[in-house]
Structure formats: structure tokens, C-alpha cells
CSV table of C-alpha atoms in Angstrom, one decimal:
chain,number,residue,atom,x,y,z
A,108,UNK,CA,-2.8,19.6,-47.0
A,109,UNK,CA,-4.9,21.8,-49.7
A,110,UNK,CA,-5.3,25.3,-49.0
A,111,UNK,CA,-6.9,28.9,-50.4
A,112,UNK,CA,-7.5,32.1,-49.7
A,113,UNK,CA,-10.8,33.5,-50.7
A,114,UNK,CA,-11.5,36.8,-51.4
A,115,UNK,CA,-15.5,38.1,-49.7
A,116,UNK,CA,-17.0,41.5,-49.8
A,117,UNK,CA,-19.2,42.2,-46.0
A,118,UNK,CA,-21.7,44.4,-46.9
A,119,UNK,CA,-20.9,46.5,-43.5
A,120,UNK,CA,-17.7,46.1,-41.0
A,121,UNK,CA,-14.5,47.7,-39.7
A,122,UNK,CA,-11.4,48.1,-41.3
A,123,UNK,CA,-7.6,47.4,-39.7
A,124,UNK,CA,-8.1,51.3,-38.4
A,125,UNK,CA,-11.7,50.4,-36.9
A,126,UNK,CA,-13.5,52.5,-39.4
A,127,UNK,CA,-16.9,51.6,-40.7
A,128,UNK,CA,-16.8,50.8,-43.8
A,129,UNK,CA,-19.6,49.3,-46.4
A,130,UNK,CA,-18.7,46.9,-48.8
A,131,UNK,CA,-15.5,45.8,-46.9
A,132,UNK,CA,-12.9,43.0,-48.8
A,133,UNK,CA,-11.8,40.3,-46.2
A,134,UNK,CA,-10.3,37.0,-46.8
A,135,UNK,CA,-11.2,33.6,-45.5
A,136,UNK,CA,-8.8,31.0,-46.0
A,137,UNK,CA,-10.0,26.9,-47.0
A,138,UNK,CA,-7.9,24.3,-45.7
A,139,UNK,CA,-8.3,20.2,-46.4
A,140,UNK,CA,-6.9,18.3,-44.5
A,141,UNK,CA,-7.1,14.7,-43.8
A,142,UNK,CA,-8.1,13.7,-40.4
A,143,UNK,CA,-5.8,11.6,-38.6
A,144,UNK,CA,-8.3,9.6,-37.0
A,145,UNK,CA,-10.7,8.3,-39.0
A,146,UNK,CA,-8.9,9.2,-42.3
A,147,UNK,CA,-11.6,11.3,-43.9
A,148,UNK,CA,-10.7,13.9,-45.9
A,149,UNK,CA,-12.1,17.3,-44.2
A,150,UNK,CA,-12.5,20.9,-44.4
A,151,UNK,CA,-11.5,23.7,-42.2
A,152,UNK,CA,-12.9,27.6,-42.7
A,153,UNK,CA,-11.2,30.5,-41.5
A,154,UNK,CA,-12.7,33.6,-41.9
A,155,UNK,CA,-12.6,37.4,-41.9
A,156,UNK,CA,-8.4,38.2,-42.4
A,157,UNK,CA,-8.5,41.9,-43.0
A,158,UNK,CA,-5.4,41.5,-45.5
A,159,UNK,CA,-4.4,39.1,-48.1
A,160,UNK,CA,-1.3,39.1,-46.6
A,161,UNK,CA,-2.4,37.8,-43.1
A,162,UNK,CA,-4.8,35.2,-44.2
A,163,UNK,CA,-1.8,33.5,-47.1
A,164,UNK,CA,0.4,33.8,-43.7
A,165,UNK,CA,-1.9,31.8,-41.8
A,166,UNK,CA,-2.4,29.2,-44.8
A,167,UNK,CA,1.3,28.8,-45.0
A,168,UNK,CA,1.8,28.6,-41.1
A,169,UNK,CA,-1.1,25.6,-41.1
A,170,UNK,CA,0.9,23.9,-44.2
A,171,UNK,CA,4.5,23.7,-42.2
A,172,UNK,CA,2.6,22.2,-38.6
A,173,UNK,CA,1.4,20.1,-41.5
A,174,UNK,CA,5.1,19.4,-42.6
A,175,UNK,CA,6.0,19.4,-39.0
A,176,UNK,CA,3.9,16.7,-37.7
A,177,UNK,CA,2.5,19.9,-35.3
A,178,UNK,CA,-0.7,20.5,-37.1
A,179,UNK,CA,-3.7,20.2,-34.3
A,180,UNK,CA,-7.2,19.1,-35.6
A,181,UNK,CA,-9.6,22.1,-34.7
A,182,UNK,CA,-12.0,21.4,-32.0
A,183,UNK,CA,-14.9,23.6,-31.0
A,184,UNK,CA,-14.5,25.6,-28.1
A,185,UNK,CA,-17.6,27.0,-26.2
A,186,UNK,CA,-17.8,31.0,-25.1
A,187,UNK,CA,-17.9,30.0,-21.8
A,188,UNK,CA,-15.5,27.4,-21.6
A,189,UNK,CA,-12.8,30.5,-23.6
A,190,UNK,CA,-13.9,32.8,-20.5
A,191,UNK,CA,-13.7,31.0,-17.8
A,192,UNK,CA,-9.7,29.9,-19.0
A,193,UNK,CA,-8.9,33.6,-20.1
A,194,UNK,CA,-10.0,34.7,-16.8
A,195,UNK,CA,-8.1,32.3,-15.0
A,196,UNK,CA,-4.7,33.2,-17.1
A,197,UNK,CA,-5.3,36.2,-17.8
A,198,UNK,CA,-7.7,38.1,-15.5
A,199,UNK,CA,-7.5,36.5,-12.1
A,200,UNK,CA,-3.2,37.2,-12.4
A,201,UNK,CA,-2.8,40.7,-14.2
A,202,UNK,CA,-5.6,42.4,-13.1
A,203,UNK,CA,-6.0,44.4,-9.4
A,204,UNK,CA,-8.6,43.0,-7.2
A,205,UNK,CA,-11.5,45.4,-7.7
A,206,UNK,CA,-10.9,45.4,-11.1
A,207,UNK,CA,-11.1,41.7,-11.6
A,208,UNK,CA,-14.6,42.2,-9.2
A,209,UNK,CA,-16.3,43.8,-12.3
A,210,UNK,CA,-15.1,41.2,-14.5
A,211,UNK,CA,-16.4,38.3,-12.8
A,212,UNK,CA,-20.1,40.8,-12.8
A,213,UNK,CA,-19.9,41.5,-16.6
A,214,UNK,CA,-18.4,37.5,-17.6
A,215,UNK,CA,-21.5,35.8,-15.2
A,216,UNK,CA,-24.6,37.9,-15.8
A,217,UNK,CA,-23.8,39.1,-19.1
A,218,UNK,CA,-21.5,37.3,-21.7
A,219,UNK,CA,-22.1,34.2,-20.3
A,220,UNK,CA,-25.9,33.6,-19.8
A,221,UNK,CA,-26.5,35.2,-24.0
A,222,UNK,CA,-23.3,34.0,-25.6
A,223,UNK,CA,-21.7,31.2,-23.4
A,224,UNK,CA,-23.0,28.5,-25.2
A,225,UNK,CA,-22.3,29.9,-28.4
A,226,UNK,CA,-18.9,28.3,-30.8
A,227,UNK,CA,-16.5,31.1,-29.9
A,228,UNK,CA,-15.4,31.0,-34.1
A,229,UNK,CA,-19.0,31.2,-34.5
A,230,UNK,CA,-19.5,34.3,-32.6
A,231,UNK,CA,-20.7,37.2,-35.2
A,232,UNK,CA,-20.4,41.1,-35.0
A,233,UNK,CA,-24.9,40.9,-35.1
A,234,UNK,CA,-24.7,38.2,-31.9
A,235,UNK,CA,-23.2,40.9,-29.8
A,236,UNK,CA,-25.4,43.9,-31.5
A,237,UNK,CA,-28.3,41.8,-30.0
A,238,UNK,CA,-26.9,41.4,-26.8
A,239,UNK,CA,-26.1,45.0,-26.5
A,240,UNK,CA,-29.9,45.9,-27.4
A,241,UNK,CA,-31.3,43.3,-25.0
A,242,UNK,CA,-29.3,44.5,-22.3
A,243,UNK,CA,-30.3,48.2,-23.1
A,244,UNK,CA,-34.2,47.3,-23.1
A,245,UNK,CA,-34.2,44.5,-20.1
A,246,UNK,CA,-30.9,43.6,-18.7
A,247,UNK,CA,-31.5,44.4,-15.7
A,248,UNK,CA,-31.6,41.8,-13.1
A,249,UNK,CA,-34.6,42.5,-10.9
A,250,UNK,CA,-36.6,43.3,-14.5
A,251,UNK,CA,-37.1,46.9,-14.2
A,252,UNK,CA,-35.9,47.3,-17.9
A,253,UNK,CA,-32.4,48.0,-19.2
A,254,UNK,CA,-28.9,49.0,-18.5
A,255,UNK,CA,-27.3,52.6,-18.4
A,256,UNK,CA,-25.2,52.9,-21.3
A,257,UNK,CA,-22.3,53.2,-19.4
A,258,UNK,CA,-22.2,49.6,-18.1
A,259,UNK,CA,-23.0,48.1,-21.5
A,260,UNK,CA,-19.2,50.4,-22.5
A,261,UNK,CA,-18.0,48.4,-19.5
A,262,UNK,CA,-19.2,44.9,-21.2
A,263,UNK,CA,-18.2,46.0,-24.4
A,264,UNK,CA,-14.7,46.7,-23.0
A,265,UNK,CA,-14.8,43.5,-21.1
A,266,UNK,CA,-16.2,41.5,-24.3
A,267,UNK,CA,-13.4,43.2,-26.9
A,268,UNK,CA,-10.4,42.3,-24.7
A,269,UNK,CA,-11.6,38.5,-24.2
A,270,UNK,CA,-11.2,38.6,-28.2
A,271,UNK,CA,-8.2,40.6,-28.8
A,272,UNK,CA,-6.5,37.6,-26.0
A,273,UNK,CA,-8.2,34.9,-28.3
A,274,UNK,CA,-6.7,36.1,-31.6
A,275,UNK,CA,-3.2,36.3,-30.0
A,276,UNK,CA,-3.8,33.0,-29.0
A,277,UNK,CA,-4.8,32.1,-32.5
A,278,UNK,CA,-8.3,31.3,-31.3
A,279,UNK,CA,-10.2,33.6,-34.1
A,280,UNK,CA,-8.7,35.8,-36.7
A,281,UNK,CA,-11.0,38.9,-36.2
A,282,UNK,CA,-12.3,40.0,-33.3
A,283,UNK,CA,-16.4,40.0,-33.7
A,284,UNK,CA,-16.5,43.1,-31.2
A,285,UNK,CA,-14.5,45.6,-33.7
A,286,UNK,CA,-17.6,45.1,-35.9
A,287,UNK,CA,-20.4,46.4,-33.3
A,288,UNK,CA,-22.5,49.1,-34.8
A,289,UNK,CA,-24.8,49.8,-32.0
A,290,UNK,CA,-22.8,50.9,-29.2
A,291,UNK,CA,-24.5,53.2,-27.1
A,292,UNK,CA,-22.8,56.6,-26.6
A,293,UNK,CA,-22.4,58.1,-23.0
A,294,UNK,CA,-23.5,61.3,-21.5
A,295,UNK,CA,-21.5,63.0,-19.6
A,296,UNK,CA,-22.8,63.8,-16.1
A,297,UNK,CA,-22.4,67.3,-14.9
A,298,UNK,CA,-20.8,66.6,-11.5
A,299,UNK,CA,-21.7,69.5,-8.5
A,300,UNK,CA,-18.8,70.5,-6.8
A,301,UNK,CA,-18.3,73.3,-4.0
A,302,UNK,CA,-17.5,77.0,-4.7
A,303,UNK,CA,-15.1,78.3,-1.5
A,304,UNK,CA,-18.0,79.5,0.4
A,305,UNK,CA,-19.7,76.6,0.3
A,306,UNK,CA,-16.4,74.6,1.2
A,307,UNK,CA,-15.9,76.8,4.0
A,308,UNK,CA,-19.3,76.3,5.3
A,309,UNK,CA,-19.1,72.3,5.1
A,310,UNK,CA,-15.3,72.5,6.4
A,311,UNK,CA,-17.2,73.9,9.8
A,312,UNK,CA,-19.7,71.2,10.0
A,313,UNK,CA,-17.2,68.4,9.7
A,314,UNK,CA,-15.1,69.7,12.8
A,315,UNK,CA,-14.6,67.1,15.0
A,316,UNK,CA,-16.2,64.7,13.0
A,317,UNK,CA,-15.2,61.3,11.5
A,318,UNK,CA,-15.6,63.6,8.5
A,319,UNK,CA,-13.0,66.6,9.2
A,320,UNK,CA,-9.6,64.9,7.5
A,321,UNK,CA,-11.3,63.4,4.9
A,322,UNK,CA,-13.4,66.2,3.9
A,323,UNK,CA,-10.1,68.3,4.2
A,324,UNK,CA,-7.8,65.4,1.9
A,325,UNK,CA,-10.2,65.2,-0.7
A,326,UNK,CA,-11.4,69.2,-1.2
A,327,UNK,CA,-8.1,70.6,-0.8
A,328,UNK,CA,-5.7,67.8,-1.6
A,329,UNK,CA,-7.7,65.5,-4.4
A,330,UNK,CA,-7.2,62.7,-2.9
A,331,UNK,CA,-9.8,59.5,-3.6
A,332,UNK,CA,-12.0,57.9,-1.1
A,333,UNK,CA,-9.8,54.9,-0.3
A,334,UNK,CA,-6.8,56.4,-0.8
A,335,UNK,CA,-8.1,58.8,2.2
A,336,UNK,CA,-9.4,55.4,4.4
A,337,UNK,CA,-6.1,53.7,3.9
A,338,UNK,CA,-3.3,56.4,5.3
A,339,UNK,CA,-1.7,55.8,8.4
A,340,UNK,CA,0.9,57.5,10.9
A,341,UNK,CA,3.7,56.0,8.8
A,342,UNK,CA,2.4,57.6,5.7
A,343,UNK,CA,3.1,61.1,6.8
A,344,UNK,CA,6.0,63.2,6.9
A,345,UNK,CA,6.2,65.7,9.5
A,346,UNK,CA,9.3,68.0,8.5
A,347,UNK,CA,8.4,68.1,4.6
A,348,UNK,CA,4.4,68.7,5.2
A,349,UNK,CA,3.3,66.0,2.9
A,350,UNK,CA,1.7,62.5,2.7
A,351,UNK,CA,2.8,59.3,0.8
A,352,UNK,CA,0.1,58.1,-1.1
A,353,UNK,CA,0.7,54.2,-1.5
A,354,UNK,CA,-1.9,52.1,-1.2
A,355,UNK,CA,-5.8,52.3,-0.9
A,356,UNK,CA,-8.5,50.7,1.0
A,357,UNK,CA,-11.2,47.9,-0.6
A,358,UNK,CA,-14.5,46.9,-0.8
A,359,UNK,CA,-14.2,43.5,-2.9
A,360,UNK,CA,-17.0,40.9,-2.6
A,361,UNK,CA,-17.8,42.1,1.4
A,362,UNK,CA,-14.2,41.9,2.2
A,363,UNK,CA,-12.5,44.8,3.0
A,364,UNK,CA,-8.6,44.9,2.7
A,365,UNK,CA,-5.5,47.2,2.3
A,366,UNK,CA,-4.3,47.1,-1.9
A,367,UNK,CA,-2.0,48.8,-4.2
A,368,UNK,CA,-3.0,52.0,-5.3
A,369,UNK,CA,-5.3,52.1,-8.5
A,370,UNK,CA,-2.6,53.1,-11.3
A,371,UNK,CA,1.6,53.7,-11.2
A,372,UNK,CA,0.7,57.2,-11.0
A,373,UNK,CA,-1.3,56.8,-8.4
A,374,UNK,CA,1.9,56.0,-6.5
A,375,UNK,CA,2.7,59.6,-5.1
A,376,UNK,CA,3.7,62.0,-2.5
A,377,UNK,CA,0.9,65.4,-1.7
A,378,UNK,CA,1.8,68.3,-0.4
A,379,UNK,CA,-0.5,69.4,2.4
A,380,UNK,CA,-1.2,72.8,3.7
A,381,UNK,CA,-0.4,73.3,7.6
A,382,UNK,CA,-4.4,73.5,8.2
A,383,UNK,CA,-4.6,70.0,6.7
A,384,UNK,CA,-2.1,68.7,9.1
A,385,UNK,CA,-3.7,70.6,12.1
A,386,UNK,CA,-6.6,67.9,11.4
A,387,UNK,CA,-3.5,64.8,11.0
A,388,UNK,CA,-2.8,65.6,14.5
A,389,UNK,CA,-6.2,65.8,15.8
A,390,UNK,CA,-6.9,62.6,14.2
A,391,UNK,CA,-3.9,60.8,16.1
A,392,UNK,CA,-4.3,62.5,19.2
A,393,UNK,CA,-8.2,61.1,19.0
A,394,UNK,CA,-6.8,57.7,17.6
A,395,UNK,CA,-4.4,57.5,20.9
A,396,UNK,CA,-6.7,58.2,23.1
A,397,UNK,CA,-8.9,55.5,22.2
A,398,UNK,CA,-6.3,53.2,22.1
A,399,UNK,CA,-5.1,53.7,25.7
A,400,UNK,CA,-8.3,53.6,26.4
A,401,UNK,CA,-9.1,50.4,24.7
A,402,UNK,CA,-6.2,48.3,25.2
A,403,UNK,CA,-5.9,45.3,23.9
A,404,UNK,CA,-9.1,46.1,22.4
A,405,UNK,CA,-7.9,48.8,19.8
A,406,UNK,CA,-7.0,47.8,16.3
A,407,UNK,CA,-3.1,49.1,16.7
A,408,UNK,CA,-2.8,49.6,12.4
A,409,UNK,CA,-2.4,53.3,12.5
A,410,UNK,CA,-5.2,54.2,10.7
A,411,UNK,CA,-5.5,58.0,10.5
A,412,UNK,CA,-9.6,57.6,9.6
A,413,UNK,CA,-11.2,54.8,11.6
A,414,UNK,CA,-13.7,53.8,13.6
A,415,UNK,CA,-13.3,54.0,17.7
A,416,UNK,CA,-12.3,50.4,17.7
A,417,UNK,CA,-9.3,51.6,15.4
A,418,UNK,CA,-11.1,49.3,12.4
A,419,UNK,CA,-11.1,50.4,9.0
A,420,UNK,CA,-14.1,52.1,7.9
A,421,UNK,CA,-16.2,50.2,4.9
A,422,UNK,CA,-15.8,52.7,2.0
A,423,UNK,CA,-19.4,52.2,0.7
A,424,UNK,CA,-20.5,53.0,4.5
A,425,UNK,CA,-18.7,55.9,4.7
A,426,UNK,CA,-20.1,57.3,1.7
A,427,UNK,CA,-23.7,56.5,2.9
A,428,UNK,CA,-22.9,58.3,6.2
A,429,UNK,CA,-21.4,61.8,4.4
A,430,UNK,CA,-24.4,61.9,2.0
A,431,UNK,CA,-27.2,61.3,5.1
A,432,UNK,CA,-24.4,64.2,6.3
A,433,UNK,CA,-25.2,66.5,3.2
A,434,UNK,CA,-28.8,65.4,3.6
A,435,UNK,CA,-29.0,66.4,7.6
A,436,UNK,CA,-27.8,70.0,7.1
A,437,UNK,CA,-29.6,70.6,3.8
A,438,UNK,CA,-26.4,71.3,2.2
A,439,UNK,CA,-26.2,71.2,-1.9
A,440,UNK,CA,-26.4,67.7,-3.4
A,441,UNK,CA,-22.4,66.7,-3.9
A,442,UNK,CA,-21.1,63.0,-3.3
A,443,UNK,CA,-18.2,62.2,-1.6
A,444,UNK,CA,-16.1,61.9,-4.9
A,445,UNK,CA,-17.6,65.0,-6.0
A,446,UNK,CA,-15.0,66.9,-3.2
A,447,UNK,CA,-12.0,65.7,-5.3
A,448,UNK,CA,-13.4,67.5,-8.0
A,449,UNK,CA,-13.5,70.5,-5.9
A,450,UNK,CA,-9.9,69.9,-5.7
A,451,UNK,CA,-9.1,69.9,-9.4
A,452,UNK,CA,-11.6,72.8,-10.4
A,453,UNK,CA,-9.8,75.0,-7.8
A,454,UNK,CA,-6.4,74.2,-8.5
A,455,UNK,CA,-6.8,74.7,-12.8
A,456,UNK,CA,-9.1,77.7,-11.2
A,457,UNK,CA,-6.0,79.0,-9.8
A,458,UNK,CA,-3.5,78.8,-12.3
A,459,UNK,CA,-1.8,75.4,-11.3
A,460,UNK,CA,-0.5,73.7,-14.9
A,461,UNK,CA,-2.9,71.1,-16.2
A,462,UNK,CA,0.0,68.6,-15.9
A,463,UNK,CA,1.2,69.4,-11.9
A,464,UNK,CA,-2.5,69.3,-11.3
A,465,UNK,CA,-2.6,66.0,-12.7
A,466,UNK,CA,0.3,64.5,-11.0
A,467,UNK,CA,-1.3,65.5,-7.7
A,468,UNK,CA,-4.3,63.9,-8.5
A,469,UNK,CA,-2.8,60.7,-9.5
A,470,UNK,CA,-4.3,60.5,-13.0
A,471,UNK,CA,-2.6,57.9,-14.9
A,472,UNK,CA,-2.4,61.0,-18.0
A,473,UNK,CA,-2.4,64.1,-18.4
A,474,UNK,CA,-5.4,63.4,-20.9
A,475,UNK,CA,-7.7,62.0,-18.9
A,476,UNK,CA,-8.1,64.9,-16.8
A,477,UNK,CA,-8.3,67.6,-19.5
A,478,UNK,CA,-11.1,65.3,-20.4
A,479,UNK,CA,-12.8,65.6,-17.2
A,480,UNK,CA,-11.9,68.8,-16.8
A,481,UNK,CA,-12.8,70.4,-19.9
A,482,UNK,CA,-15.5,72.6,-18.8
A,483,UNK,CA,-13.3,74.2,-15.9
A,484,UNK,CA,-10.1,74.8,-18.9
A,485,UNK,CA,-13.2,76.6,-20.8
A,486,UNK,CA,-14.4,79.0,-18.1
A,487,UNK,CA,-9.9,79.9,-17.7
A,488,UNK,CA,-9.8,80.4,-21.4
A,489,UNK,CA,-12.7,82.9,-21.2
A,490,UNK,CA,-11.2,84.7,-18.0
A,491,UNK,CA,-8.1,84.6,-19.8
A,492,UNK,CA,-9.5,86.6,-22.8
A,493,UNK,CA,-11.5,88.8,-20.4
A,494,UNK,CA,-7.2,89.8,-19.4
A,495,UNK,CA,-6.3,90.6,-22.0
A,496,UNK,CA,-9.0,92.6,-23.0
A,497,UNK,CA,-8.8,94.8,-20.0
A,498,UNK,CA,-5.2,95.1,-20.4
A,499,UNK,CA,-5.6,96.2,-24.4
A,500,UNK,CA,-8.7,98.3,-23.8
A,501,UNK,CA,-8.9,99.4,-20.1
């Protein structure tokens, strides 16, 4: 086996730090080989090392498989044939349920139908620039025009792991996604959320509702939607006033089903004031009644927030049914969601650390919620200067 390494300048690309860079020095390395088949003496290219030093590593690994008798023959491999086996050993084992949900989504009516048939070593950093601006001007399915900008991130995400999982398995040698340069950026949404007044206000509507402890959990305690829709009796301690947060409920491909929570941190135990668990007991004595009532025909799982059949509640239902709620009494506009932000704004409102408001909220660091956060930290830090001014200069 003949080899080389090859210096090439890319007019435009990313470095090893993911900076944009013109005029960029990369490496491809040549390798002849002759083919154990037929004989012939032929060629194989690999290109775009970021370093000298990798692609001479990669020449020299080639030459002892060589020495080795362990050398494999390249073979094309299709982008859809490279998905579809990532996704079975990678995805389909590591990933949660939901997650793997919008995978399958992104892999089938995105990557797939523009890319699949494409050699994945052939795959260039432009091939996935036009894919991104398709999808932005008419990806969307029933051809109203594009994509938000926030589920061509998600492909992108999707898109740039597949590659990082084919360069560890020595698939490619530079992952084609590092070199996008038309990612869209995404604006944040300003998200409504409740002041007390208007908490108090939609705290009276919901009694004796379907909507009282949830409304509660989620504005007071922060909990998520099917964190809320999968407590039961068991999950509640009575003498310490808290909850055990441990699982959640989901909505995966019309099946609905009882999961692991969404991160580690997740994992956790909430401390609930005693007007929160005034509405836990309401919602078991209503639960018992039922059930006696029922029989046989009650769901006996100990759901705290269920229907009168003692069934889970579908989480995308129950969202439907609180916003036609908001709707009914002319309330402000504020998703269910939004009510766990109400949670957080009141709690960094009042002076609870960034970091034990994060625990309670099950945020897998404390940076991600002084990123969503960021405009409730700004209105403390003015307060907080409006303090100390009056104590200075009263």
C-alpha cells in the first residue's frame, strides 16, 4: 500500500473550534491499494482531516490493517442505509421514547427524502445548506411554504449527531454539518405568564375542576404537564408535605404510557404548600368515590389527575381542554406550560437562589434556566438597584 497526505486550502469552513474561517488548510489523505479481487491497482480519497497530524494517523492506521491482513476494501454506503443502522444502535437504545419520536419525524420527512440517496462520504457542507433553505421556503408537508426556524435547529441537531456517530465509527473524517453557513437563528418567544392577581382569579375558576391540582402543581410548584398527569397516591408523602417526582406520562405515536422522567434531574422530591395538598385530598376523595362507585369498572392505578373511569388523561387533550378553558372565561392568552413559568418568575421574583429554583424545577442546569429566565433576573437586578438606592439616598 502507497499513501499521502495532501495539503488543500477550502475557500470557506470551520476550524477544530467550529469557527468560520476563509481560506481554511485541511488535509486529504491518497491511498493505492491493490484490490484483492480483481487485482487492479486502485485508489482511495479521504478527505477534509483538520490536522496533519490526524490525517498521517489515519494513513499509517490503513498501512498496518494492510500489514495485518485487516484492511477492508471501501464500499459505498447510502445516507439512508447509515440512518436507518445508527438509529437502530444508537437511537432506538439510548434515547427516551418521545425523544426517539422526533427522530424517526426529522430522519423520514427530512434527511431521508433530500439526502438519503446521497454516498454518505459524498455528503458536502453546500448539500445540507440547500436542504436547510428548501425546508425554510417549502418544507412543509401540506405545501403551505416553509419551516419555523426552530425545527430546521432540531434537524440540524438531529443531522450533526448522525455524523459525529459516523466519524467515531470511522465512517467520514469531518463531519459535513460543522460546515453549515446558513443556519437559521431563533427568536425567542416572549412567553405570558400570570401576575398573582390573575393566578388568584384562575385558581377560583378551576375549583372543583379536572383543572384545580394541576393548575395548582404547575403555578405554584413548576411542575411539567406529564409530570402532573403521571402522580399517584404512592407519590405523595403526607408527614413531610411533599411529592416524589419520578416518572411522567406520554403521548408517543397515539400511545399513551407511564415513562422515566425527562432528565436525572428531573428525578426529584417538591415541597408543597398545605393549600396544594388541600386539593391532593380532594382529588382522592373524588378518585374513591368514583371507584366505589364503579367497581370493577374503575382503573384502580392511583392516578391523582384522571378521568372518571380512573384512565389517564391524553396530555395533548388536556391541553386542548385548559386552553378552550382560558378561552370560555376570556381569561389572558397563557398555555398550559406557560403556568410553570409562573412558577419560576415568582419564585426568582421572591428571592429563591437561581440554583434551588432550578432544582425544583428539574432543569438538567442551572444554565438553562438563567437562559430562560433572563428577563425575570433583569427586572431583580433593577429592583435590586432601586434598594439600594433608597437605602443610600432615602
Amino acid at each position: 500500500m502507497q499513501g499521502s497526505v495532501l495539503p488543500r486550502i477550502r475557500k470557506k469552513g470551520r476550524d477544530a473550534q467550529g469557527r468560520v474561517r476563509e481560506n481554511l488548510k485541511v488535509y486529504d489523505v491518497s491511498i493505492r491499494y491493490n484490490d484483492p479481487i480483481t487485482g487492479k491497482r486502485k485508489q482511495m480519497l479521504r478527505r477534509g482531516f483538520l490536522t496533519k497530524g490526524a490525517a498521517a494517523a489515519f494513513l499509517l492506521e490503513q498501512q498496518d490493517k494492510l500489514r495485518q491482513n485487516t484492511f477492508v476494501v471501501p464500499k459505498p454506503v447510502s445516507f439512508k442505509t447509515f440512518l436507518e443502522g445508527w438509529y437502530e444502535d444508537y437511537v432506538a437504545v439510548n434515547l427516551r421514547p418521545s425523544t426517539k419520536a422526533g427522530y424517526t419525524a426529522i430522519i423520514d420527512r427530512h434527511l431521508i427524502p433530500h439526502l438519503g440517496g446521497l454516498d454518505l462520504k459524498e455528503i458536502k457542507s453546500a448539500d445540507i445548506d440547500r436542504l436547510y433553505a428548501f425546508l425554510l421556503r417549502e418544507g412543509r408537508s401540506d405545501g403551505k411554504g416553509g419551516l419555523s426556524a426552530r425545527t430546521v435547529i432540531y434537524t440540524h441537531r438531529v443531522l450533526h449527531e448522525a455524523m459525529e456517530y459516523a466519524i467515531k465509527r470511522q465512517l467520514i473524517f469531518f463531519n459535513p454539518a460543522k460546515g453549515v453557513l446558513n443556519l437559521p437563528k431563533v427568536q425567542k418567544r416572549a412567553v405570558n405568564v400570570y401576575n398573582e392577581a390573575e393566578l388568584r382569579q384562575l385558581f377560583s375558576l378551576t375549583t372543583d375542576t379536572v383543572f384545580e391540582l394541576p393548575a395548582l402543581l404547575a403555578a405554584v410548584c413548576g411542575l411539567r404537564r406529564g409530570e402532573i398527569l403521571a402522580l399517584t397516591e404512592d407519590d405523595v408523602n403526607w408527614e413531610g408535605l411533599s411529592i416524589n417526582v419520578n416518572k411522567q406520562l406520554l403521548d408517543v405515536d397515539g400511545a399513551v404510557f407511564i415513562g422515566p422522567p425527562k432528565s436525572t434531574e428531573s428525578n426529584r422530591t417538591i415541597h408543597v404548600p398545605v393549600q396544594v395538598f388541600v386539593a391532593i385530598e380532594k382529588a382522592i376523595t373524588t378518585n374513591a368515590a368514583n371507584r366505589q362507585l364503579l367497581g370493577i369498572g374503575h382503573n384502580a392505578n392511583k392516578l391523582l389527575v384522571c378521568d372518571a373511569l380512573g384512565n389517564p388523561i391524553r396530555p395533548r387533550y388536556f391541553s386542548k381542554n385548559f386552553a378552550a378553558l382560558i378561552r370560555r372565561h376570556r381569561l389572558k392568552n397563557i398555555t398550559f406550560h406557560g403556568l410553570r413559568h409562573c412558577a419560576a418568575s415568582l419564585m426568582l421574583r421572591t428571592g429563591v437562589p437561581m440554583k434551588t429554583t432550578s432544582s425544583i424545577l428539574g432543569h438538567s442546569s442551572v444554565g438553562i434556566t438563567l437562559d430562560l429566565y433572563t428577563h425575570v433576573m433583569e427586572d431583580a437586578k433593577k429592583e435590586a438597584a432601586e434598594l439600594v438606592s433608597k437605602r443610600l439616598f432615602p
